[in-house]
Coordinates of C-alpha atoms in Angstrom, one line a residue:
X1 CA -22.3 -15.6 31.1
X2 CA -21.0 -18.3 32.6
X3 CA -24.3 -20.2 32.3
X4 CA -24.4 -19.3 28.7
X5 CA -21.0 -20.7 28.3
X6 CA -21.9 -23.8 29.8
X7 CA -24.8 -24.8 27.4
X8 CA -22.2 -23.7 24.6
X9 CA -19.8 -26.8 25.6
X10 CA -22.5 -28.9 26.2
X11 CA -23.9 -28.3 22.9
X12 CA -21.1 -28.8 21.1
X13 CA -20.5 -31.9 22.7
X14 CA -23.8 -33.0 23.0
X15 CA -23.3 -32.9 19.2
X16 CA -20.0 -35.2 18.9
X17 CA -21.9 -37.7 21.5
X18 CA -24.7 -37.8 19.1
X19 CA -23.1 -37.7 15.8
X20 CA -20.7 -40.7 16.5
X21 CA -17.6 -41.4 14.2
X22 CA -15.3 -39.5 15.7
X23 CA -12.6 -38.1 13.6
X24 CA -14.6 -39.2 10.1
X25 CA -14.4 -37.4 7.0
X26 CA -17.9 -38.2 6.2
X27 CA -20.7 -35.9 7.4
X28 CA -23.5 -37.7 9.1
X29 CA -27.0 -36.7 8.2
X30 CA -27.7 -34.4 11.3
X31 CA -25.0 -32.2 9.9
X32 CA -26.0 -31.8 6.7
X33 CA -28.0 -28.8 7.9
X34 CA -25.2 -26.7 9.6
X35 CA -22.5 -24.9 8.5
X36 CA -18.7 -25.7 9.5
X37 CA -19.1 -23.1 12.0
X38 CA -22.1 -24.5 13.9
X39 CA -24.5 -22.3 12.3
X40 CA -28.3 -23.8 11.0
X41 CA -28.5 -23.5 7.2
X42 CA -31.8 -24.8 7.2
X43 CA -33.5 -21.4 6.4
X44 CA -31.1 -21.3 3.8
X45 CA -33.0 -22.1 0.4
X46 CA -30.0 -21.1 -2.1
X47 CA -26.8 -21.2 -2.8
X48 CA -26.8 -17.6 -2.8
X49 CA -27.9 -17.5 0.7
X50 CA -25.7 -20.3 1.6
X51 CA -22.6 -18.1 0.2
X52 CA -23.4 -15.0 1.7
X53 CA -23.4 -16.5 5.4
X54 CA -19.9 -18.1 4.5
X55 CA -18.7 -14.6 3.7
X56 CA -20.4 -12.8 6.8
X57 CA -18.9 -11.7 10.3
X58 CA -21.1 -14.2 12.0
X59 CA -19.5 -17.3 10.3
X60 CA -15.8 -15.7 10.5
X61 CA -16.6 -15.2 14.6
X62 CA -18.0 -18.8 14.9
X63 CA -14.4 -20.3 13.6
X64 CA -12.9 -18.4 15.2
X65 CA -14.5 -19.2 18.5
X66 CA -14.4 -23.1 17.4
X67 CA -10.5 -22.9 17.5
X68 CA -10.0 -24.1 20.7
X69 CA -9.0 -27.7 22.4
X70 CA -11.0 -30.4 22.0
X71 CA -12.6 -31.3 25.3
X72 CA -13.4 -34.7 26.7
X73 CA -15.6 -35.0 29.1
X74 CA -16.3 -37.9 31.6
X75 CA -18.3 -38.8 34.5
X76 CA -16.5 -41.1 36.8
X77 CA -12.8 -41.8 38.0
X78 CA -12.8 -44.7 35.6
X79 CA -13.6 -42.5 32.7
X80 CA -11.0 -39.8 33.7
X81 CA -8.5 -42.2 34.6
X82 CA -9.0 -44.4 31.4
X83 CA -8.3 -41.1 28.9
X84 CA -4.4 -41.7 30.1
X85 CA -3.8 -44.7 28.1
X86 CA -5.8 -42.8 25.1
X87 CA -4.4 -39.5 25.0
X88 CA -1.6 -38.9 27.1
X89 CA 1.5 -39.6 25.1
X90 CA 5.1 -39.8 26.4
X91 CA 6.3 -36.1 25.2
X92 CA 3.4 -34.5 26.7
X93 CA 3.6 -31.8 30.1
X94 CA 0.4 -32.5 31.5
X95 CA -1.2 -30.6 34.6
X96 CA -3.9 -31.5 36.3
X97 CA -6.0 -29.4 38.6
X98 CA -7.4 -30.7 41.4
X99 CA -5.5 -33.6 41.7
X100 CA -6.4 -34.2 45.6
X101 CA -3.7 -36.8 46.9
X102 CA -2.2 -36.9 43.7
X103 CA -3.2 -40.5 42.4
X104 CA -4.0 -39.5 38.9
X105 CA -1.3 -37.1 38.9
X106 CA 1.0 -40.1 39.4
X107 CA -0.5 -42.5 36.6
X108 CA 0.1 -39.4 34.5
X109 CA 3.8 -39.4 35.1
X110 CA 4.0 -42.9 34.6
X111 CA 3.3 -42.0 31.1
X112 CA 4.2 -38.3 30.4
X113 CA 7.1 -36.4 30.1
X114 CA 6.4 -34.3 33.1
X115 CA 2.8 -34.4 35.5
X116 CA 2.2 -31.1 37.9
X117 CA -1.1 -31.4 40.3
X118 CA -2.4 -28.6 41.3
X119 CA -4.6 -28.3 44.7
X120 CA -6.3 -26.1 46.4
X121 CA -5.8 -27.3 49.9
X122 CA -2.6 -27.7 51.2
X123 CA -3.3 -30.8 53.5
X124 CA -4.2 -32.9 50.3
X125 CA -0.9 -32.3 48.1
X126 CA 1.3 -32.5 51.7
X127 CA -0.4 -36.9 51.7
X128 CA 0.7 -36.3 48.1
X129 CA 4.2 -35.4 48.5
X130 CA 4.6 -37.9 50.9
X131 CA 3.1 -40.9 48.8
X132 CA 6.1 -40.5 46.5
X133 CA 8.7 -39.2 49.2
X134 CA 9.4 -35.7 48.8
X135 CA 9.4 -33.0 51.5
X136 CA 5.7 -31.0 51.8
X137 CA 5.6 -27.2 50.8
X138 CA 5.7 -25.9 54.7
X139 CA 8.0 -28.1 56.2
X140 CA 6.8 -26.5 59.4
X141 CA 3.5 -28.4 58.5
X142 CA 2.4 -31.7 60.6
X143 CA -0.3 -34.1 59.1
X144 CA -0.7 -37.0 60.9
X145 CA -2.9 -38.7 58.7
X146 CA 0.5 -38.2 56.2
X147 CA 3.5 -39.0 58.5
X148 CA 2.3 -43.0 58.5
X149 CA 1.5 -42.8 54.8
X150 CA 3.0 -45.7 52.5
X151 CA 5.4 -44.5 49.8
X152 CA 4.5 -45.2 46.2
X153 CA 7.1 -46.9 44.2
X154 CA 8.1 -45.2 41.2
X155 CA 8.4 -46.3 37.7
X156 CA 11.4 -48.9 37.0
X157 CA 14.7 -47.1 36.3
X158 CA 13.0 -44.1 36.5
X159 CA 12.4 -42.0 39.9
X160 CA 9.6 -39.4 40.4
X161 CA 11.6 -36.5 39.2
X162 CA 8.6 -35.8 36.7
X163 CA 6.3 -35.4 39.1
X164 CA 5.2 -32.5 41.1
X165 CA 2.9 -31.0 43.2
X166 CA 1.8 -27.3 44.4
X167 CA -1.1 -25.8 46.2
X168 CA -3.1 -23.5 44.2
X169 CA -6.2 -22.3 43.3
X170 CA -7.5 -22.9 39.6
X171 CA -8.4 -19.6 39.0
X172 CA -5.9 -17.9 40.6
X173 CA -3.9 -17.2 37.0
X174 CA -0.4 -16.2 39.3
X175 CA -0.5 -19.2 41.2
X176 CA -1.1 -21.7 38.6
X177 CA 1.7 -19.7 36.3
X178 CA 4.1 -19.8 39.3
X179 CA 3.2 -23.6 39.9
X180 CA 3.8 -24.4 36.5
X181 CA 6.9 -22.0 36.0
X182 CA 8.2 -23.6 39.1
X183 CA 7.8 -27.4 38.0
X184 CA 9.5 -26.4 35.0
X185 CA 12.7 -25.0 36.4
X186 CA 11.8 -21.7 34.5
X187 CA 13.2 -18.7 37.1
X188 CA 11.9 -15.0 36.5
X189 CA 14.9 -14.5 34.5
X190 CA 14.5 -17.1 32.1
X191 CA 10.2 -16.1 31.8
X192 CA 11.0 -12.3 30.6
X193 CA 13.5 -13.6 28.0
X194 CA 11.5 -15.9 26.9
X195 CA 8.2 -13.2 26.8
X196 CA 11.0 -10.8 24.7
X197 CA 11.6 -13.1 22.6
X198 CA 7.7 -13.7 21.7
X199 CA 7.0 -9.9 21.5
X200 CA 10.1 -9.6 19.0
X201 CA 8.9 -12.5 16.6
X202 CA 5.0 -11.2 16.8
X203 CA 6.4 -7.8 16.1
X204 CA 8.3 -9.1 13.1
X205 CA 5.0 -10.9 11.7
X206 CA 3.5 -7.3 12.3
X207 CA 6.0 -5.6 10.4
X208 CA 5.7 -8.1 7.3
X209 CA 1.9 -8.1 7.5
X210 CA 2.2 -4.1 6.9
X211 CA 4.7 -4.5 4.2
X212 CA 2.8 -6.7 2.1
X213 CA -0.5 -4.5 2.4
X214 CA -0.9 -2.2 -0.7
X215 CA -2.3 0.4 1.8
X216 CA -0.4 0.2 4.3
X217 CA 3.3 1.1 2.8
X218 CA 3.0 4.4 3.9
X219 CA 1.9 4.2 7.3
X220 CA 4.4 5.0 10.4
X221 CA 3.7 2.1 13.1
X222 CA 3.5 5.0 15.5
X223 CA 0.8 6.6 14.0
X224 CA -1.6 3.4 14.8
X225 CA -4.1 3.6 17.4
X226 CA -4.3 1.3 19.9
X227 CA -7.1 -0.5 18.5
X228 CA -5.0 -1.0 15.1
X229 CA -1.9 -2.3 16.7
X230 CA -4.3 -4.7 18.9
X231 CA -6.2 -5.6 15.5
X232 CA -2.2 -6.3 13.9
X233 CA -1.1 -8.2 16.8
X234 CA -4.1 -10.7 17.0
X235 CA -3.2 -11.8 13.3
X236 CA -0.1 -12.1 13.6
X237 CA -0.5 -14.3 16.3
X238 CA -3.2 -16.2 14.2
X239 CA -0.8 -15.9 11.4
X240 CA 1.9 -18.1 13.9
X241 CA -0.4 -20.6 14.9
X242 CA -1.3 -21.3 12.0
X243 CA 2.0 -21.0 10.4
X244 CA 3.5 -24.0 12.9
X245 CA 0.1 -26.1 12.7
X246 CA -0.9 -26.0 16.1
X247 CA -1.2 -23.5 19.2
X248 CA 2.0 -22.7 20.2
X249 CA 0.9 -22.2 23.5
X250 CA 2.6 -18.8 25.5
X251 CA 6.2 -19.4 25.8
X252 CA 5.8 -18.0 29.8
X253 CA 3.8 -20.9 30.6
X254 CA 6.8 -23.7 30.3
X255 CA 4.1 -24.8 27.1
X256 CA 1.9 -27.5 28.7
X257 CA 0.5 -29.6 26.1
X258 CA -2.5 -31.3 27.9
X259 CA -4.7 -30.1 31.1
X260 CA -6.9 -32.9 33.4
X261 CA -9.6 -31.0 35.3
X262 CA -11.3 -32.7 38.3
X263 CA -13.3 -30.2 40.0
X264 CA -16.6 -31.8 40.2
X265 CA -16.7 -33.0 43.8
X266 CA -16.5 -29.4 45.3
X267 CA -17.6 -27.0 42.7
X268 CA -20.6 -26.0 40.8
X269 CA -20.8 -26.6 37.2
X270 CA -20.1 -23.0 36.3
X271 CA -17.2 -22.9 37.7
X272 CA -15.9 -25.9 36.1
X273 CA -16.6 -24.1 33.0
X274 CA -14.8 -20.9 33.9
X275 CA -11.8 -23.2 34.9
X276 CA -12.0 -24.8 31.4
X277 CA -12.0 -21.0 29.5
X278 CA -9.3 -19.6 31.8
X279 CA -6.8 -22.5 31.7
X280 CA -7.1 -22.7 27.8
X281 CA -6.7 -19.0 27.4
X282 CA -3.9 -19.7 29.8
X283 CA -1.6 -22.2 28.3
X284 CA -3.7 -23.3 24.4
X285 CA -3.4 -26.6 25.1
X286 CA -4.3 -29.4 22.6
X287 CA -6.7 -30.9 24.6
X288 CA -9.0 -30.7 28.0
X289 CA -10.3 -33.7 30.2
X290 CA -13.1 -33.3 32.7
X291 CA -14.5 -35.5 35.4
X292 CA -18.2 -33.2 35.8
X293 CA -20.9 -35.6 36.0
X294 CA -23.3 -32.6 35.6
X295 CA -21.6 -31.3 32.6
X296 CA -21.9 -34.5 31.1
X297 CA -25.4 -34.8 31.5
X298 CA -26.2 -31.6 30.4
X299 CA -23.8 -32.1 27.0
X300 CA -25.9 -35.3 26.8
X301 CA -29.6 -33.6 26.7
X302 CA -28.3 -30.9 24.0
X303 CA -29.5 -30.5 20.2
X304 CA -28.8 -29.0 17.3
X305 CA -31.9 -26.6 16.6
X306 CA -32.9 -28.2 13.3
X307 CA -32.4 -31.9 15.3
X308 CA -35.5 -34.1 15.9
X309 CA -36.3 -34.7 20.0
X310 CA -37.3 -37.7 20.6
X311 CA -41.6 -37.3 21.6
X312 CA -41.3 -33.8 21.3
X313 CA -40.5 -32.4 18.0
X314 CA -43.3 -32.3 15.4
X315 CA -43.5 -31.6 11.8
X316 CA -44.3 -27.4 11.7
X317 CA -47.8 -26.7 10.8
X318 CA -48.2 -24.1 7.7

């Protein structure tokens, strides 16, 4: 699965690297053939055909799977490091997961409204700490590679009270939550009200979606099964999102708005894609940035099927 997942980013990125003119209204000739949803209308000889794929489950699961943040992908530090001064804007709570000694992190803070690096060894975010003066996690810890370290100066006027950093593994759902919770100055108390108060506005969307069904006037709540209320629930939270414009994100997760991933020099490529899935189901940020030179490469060999391969593709015989 995680394999299949992987050619799906890469194909849809592979597309964007191909098409070019990012952001543009105008649909470059490779598209022509596909649907909004990504799926080849090429077979499709009518309008009639054409129609009754835009009214099918397939197309209705393909937007819906298409929904989620826009993901950038780079190869080297330069690349990773260069998206700050592109899309990181100065209201934005960033994290970043493995940040290693934090030096990203910190050009992120520089910019943002609040940076968390995540690592998942300890050693690595105690030089971090250091660089910018605070105390390591265990002060019972002793690096000596970190006690001689050089502080970085912080921004002018500004100390490096945005800036934080926690040891944690990425897909460890608990510890990132806790991380970010903690960063945030959100305490347990806070968290539940805050999940209350989700539940009671998602409720209340419920409740108005039932009123205004012709069929469903008559129905007790109580009487749904499980399946129903889950059905009820997912649009009214599709109803909210789209309602405000944009993910709202879950309210638990202290709402970060952008995620840096940098797990390339230690992982394999399908975990960097499970990382991507589980931190956007996480906190429905607005957008991802990875450093994977592999997934880069492999986004890079990707085509659409009715797409034309360069010494390979060949007009079909009949």
């Amino acid at each position: 699965l995680a394999v299949t997942a992987a050619f799906g980013i890469g194909i849809a990125i592979g597309v964007r690297f191909a098409l070019g003119k990012k952001g543009s209204n105008e649909q470059p000739p490779s598209k022509q053939n596909h649907c909004e949803c990504g799926f080849d209308l090429t077979n499709c000889h009518s309008n009639q055909q054409i129609e009754r794929h835009m009214q099918s489950n397939l197309h209705r699961a393909n937007l819906k799977r298409s929904r989620g943040a826009p993901i950038l992908l780079t190869a080297k530090i330069n690349e990773y490091r260069a998206a700050i001064t592109t899309h990181a804007d100065p209201d934005d709570i960033v994290l970043e997961v493995g940040c290693a000694e934090g030096l990203t992190t910190q050009r992120l803070a520089q910019r943002c409204k609040v940076a968390i690096g995540l690592d998942l060894y300890e050693r690595l975010i105690t030089r971090a700490r250091r660089r910018i003066g605070k105390p390591a996690e265990n002060p019972s810890e002793i690096d000596d590679h970190a006690v001689g370290l050089p502080t970085v100066d912080a921004p002018e006027g500004r100390g490096w009270s945005n800036l934080h950093f926690y040891t944690a593994d990425a897909m460890n759902k608990a510890a990132v939550l806790h991380a970010v919770n903690t960063a945030l100055g959100l305490d347990e108390k806070t968290i539940e009200e805050a999940k209350q108060t989700n539940k009671a506005r998602i409720d209340a969307l419920i409740a108005g979606e039932m009123d205004n069904s012709s069929t469903a006037t008559a129905i007790d709540p109580e009487q749904l099964s499980r399946r129903e209320k889950r059905i009820l629930r997912r649009a009214a939270i599709e109803k909210q999102t789209d309602d405000k414009g944009a993910s709202t994100g879950r309210l638990h997760s202290g709402k970060v708005t952008k995620i840096w991933i940098d797990l390339s020099g230690s992982r394999e490529t399908r975990t960097v894609v499970q990382a991507i899935e589980q931190l956007e189901a996480m906190f429905q940020p607005k957008l991802i940035v990875v450093k994977s030179d592999k997934l880069k490469n492999l986004a890079r060999r990707c085509y659409l099927p009715s797409s034309t391969i360069p010494g390979i593709s060949h007009d079909p015989v009949i």
